[in-house]
Short mmCIF file of C-alpha atoms in Angstrom, two decimals:
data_model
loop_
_atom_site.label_atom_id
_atom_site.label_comp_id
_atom_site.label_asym_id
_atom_site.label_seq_id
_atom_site.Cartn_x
_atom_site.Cartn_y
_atom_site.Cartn_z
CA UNK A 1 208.09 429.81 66.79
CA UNK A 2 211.18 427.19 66.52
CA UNK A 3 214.31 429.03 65.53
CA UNK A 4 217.07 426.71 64.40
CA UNK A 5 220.57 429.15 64.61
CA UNK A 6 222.91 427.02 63.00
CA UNK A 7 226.27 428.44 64.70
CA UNK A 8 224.82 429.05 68.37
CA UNK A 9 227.71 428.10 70.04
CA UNK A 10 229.80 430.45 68.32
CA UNK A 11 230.86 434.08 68.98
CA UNK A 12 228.02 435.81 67.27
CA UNK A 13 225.11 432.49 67.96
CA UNK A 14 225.49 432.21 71.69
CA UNK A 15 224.83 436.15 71.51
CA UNK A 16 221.66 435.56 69.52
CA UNK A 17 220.70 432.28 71.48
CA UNK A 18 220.72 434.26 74.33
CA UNK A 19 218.39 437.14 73.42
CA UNK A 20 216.07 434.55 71.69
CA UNK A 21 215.48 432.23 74.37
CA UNK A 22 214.73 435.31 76.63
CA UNK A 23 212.19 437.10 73.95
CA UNK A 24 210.58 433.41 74.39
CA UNK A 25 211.46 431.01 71.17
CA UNK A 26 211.92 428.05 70.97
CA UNK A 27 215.61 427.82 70.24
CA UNK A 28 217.54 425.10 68.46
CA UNK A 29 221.63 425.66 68.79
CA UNK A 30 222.95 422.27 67.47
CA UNK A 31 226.63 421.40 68.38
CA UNK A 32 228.99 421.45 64.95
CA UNK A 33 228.75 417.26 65.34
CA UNK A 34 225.14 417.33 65.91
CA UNK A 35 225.02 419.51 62.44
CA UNK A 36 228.12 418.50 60.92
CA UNK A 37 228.03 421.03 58.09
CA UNK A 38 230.73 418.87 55.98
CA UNK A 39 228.28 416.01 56.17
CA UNK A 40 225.02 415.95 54.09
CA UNK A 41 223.62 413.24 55.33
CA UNK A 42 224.06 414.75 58.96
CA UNK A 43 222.35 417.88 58.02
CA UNK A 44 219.14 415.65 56.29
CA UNK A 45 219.09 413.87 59.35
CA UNK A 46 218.82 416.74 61.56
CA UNK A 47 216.29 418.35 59.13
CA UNK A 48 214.22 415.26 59.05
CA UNK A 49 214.11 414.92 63.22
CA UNK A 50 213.36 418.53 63.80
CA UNK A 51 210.74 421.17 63.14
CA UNK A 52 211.83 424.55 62.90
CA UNK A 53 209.96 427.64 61.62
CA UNK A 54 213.25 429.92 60.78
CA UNK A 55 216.85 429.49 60.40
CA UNK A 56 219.55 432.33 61.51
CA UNK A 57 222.62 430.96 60.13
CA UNK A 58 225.83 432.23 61.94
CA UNK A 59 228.29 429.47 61.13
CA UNK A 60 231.33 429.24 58.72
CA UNK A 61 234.81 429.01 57.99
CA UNK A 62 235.84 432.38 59.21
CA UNK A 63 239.88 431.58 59.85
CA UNK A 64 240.40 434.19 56.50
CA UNK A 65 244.07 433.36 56.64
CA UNK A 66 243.66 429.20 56.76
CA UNK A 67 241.01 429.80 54.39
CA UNK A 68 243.47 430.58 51.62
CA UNK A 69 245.20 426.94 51.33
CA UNK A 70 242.28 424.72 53.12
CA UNK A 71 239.70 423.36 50.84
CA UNK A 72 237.24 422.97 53.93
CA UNK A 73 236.07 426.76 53.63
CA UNK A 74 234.43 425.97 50.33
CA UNK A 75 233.21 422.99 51.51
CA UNK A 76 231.59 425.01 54.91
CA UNK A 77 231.23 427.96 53.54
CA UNK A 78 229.39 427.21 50.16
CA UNK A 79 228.33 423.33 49.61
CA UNK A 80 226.58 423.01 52.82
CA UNK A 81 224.85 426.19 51.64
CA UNK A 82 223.69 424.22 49.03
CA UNK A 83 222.56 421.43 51.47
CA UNK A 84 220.41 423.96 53.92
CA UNK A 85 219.13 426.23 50.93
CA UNK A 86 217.77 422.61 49.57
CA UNK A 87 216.20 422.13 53.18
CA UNK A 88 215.05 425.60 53.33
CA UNK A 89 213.15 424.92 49.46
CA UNK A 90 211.40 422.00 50.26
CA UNK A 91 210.20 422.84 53.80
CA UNK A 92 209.20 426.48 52.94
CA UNK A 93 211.42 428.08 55.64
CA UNK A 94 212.79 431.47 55.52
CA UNK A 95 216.22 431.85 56.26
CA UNK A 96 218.61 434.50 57.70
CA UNK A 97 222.38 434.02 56.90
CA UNK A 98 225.03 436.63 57.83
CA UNK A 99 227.85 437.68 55.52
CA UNK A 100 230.73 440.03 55.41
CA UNK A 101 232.13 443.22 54.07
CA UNK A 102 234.99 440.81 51.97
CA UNK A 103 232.60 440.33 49.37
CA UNK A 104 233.91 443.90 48.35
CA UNK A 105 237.57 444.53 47.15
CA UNK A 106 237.72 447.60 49.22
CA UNK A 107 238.50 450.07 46.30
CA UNK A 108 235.35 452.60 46.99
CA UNK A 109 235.98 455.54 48.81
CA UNK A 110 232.82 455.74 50.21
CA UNK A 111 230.32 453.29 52.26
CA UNK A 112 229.44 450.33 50.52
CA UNK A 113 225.82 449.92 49.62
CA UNK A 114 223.92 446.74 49.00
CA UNK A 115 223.06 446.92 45.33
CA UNK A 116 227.75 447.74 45.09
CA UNK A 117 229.09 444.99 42.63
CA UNK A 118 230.82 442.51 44.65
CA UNK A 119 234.14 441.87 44.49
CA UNK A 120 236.03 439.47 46.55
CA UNK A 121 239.95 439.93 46.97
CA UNK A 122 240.68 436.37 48.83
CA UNK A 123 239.08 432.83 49.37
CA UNK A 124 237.24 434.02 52.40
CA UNK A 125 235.25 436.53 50.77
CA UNK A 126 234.82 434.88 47.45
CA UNK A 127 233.04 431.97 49.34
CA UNK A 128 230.70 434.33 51.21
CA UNK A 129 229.95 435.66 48.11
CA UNK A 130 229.41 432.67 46.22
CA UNK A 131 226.90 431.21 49.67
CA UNK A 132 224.92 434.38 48.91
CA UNK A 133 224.50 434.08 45.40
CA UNK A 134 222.95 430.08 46.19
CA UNK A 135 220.91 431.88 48.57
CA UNK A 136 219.48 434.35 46.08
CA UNK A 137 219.07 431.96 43.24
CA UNK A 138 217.09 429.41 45.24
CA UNK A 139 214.89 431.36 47.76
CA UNK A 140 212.45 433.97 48.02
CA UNK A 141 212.23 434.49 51.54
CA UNK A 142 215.99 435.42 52.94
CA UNK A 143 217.76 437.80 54.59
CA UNK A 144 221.31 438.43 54.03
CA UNK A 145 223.13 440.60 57.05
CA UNK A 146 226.82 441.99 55.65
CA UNK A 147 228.60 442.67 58.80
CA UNK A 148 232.00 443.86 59.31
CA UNK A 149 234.84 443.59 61.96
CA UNK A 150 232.67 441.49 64.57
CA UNK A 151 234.21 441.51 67.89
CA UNK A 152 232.90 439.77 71.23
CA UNK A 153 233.68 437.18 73.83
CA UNK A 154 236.36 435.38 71.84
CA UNK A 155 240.01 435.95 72.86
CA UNK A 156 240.50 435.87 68.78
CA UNK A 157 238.93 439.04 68.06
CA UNK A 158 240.96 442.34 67.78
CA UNK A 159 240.12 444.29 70.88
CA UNK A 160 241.51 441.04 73.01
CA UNK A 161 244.51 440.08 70.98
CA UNK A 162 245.09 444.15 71.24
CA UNK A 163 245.09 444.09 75.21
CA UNK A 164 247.60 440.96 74.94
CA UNK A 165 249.79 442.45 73.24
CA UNK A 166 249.37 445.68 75.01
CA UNK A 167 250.19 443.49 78.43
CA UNK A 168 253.36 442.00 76.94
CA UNK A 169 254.75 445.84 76.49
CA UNK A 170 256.89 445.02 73.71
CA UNK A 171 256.50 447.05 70.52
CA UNK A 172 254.06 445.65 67.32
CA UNK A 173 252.65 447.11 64.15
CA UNK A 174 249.31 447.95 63.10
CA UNK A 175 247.79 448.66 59.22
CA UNK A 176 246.65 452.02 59.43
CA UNK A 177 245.30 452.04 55.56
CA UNK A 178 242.46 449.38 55.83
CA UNK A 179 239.32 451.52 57.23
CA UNK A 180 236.01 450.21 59.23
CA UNK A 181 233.40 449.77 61.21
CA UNK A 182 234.19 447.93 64.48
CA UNK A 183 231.00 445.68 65.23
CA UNK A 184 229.64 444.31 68.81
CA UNK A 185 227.99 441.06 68.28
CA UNK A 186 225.93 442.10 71.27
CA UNK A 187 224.85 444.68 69.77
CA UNK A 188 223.63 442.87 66.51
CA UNK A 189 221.92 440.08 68.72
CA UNK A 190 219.89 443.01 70.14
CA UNK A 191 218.23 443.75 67.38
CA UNK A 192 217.34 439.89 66.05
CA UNK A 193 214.10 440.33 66.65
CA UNK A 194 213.17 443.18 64.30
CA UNK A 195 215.97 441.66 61.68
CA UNK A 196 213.85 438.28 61.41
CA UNK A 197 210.81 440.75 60.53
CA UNK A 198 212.09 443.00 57.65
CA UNK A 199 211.61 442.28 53.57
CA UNK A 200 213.47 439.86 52.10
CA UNK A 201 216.68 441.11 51.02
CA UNK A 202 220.56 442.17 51.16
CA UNK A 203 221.41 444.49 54.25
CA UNK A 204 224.37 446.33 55.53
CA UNK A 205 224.44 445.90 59.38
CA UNK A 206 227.13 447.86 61.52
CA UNK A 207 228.41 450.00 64.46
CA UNK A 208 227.93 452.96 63.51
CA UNK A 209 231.08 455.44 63.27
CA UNK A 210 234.45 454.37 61.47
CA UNK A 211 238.26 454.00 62.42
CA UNK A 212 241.57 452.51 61.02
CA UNK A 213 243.02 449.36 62.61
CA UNK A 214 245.71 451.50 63.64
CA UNK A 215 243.15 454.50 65.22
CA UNK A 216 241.60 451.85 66.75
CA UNK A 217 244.40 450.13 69.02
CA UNK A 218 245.34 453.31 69.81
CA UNK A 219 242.02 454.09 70.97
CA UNK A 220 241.87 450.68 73.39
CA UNK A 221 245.33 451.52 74.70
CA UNK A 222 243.87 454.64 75.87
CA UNK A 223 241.09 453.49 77.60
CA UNK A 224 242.92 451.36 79.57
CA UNK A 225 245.54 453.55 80.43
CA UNK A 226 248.22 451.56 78.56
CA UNK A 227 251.30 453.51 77.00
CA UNK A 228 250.59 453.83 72.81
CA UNK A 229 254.30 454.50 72.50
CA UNK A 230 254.70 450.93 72.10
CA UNK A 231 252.36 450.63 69.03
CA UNK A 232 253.86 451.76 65.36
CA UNK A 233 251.81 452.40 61.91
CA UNK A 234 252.57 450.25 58.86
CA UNK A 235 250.57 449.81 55.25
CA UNK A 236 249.06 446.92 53.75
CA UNK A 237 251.81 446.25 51.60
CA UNK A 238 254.58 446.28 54.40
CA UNK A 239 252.49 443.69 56.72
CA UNK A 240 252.61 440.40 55.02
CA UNK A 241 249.79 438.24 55.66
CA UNK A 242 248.73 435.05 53.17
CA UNK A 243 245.94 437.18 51.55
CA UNK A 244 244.58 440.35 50.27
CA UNK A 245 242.16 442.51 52.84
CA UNK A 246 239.84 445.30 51.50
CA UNK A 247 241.03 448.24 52.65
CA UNK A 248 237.61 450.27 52.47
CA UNK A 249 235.39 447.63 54.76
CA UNK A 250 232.82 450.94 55.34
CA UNK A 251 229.31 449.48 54.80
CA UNK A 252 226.29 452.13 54.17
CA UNK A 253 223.48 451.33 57.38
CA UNK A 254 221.17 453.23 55.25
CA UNK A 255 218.82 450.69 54.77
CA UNK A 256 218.54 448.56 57.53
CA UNK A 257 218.22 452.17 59.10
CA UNK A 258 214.57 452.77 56.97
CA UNK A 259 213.22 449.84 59.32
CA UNK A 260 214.38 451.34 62.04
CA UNK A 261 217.57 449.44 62.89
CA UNK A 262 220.48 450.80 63.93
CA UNK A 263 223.58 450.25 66.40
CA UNK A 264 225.77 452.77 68.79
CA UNK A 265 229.10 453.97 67.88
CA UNK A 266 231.37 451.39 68.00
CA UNK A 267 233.57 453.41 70.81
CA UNK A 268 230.72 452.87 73.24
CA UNK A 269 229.85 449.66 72.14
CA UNK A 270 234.10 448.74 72.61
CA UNK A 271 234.21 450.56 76.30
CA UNK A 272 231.25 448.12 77.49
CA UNK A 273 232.82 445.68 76.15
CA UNK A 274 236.47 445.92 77.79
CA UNK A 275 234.11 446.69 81.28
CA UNK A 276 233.03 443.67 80.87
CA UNK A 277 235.93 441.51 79.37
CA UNK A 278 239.28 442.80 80.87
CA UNK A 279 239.66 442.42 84.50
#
């Protein structure tokens, strides 16, 4: 089977590359020029020249601050989705997109669950939203995989701008009111193979386990034997950023868990991947 992962060369596709090309696919991990997703007539093009039997779609505006005041997240995030939902259609090719727990506004106190009325508090998470409704409206034969917190070899996600600022010694702030589920994209691109199998549908897909931004930099800081003194709590309200966050991002694993799918705590999945990260 040829598996097209638009996105492969990012933090979560290079993860899923990986574990497809060793399970024995035929993979297809485009550069962003190659698949230019702010160019239609790129994305025919590469349609047109190459044969693929599923798509895993990765790929997206995902700066959530920039996103606020750049009209290119749309554009990414939502009117190419129109493009390779159109593509999808007319070849008959199911497609797998992932998505994110900002489709919510984070008011719940408990878990969010699929069928949960979305939501969105920002630009980010209203153009997820609005790339999973074209997906729903055109296609029968989808998955969409809500994830949450993703971190992994980037030095952008938390756990790494965490130890940097852990390294510098100087004191920071961290929200302690905005709760989660801290997600290994190793650990998701484990389990590709069984997610390109289930029904057609919405699914919640997380570490298991939850924490607060703030529990969780303490927690790194700890493992690595770094003083915690040096990190203070704040709220929501007192750390200015350009948008609104959730500040429940807990997603139910209830479902994908009826298939069989599930991920390790997020603490283990975190001290495998500092082993292997921080030097």
């Amino acid at each position: 089977m040829n598996i097209l992962v638009v996105g492969g060369n990012g933090m979560l596709g290079k993860e899923i590359v990986e574990i497809l090309l060793k399970l024995g696919y035929d993979v297809l991990y485009p550069s962003s020029n190659d698949l230019n997703l702010l160019d239609r007539g790129k994305i025919k093009k590469y349609f047109s020249e190459n044969r693929m039997d599923y798509i895993i779609h990765c790929a997206g505006f995902t700066n959530v601050n920039e996103a606020e005041n750049n009209f290119d997240a749309y554009k990414i995030n939502c009117e190419s989705m129109h493009w390779i939902v159109h593509e999808c259609q007319v070849r008959d090719i199911p497609l797998l997109y992932f998505s994110t727990d900002y489709v919510f506004d984070g008011d719940k106190v408990t878990p969010y669950i699929e069928e949960d009325i979305k939501n969105p508090l920002n630009t980010y998470g209203m153009t997820k939203s609005i790339s999973e409704d074209i997906i729903i409206s055109n296609l029968s034969n989808y998955r969409i995989l809500r994830v949450s917190w993703l971190f992994g070899d980037s030095s952008k996600c938390f756990p790494m701008k965490i130890i940097e600022k852990l390294k510098e010694g100087k004191e920071f702030s961290v929200v302690y009111d905005q709760v989660g589920s801290p997600t290994y994209v190793k650990d998701i691109a484990t389990k590709i193979n069984e997610l390109i199998n289930i029904p057609s549908g919405i699914y919640h897909l997380t570490n298991s386990g939850h924490t607060s931004w703030y529990e969780y930099s303490i927690f790194i800081a700890e493992l690595l034997n770094f003083s915690k003194d040096i990190i203070s709590k704040t709220n929501s309200k007192e750390f200015k950023t350009p948008l609104t966050r959730p500040l429940n991002s807990r997603l139910s694993n209830e479902k994908v868990k009826s298939y069989n799918i599930s991920l390790r705590n997020y603490k283990e999945a975190t001290k495998e991947f500092i082993k292997i990260n921080y030097n």
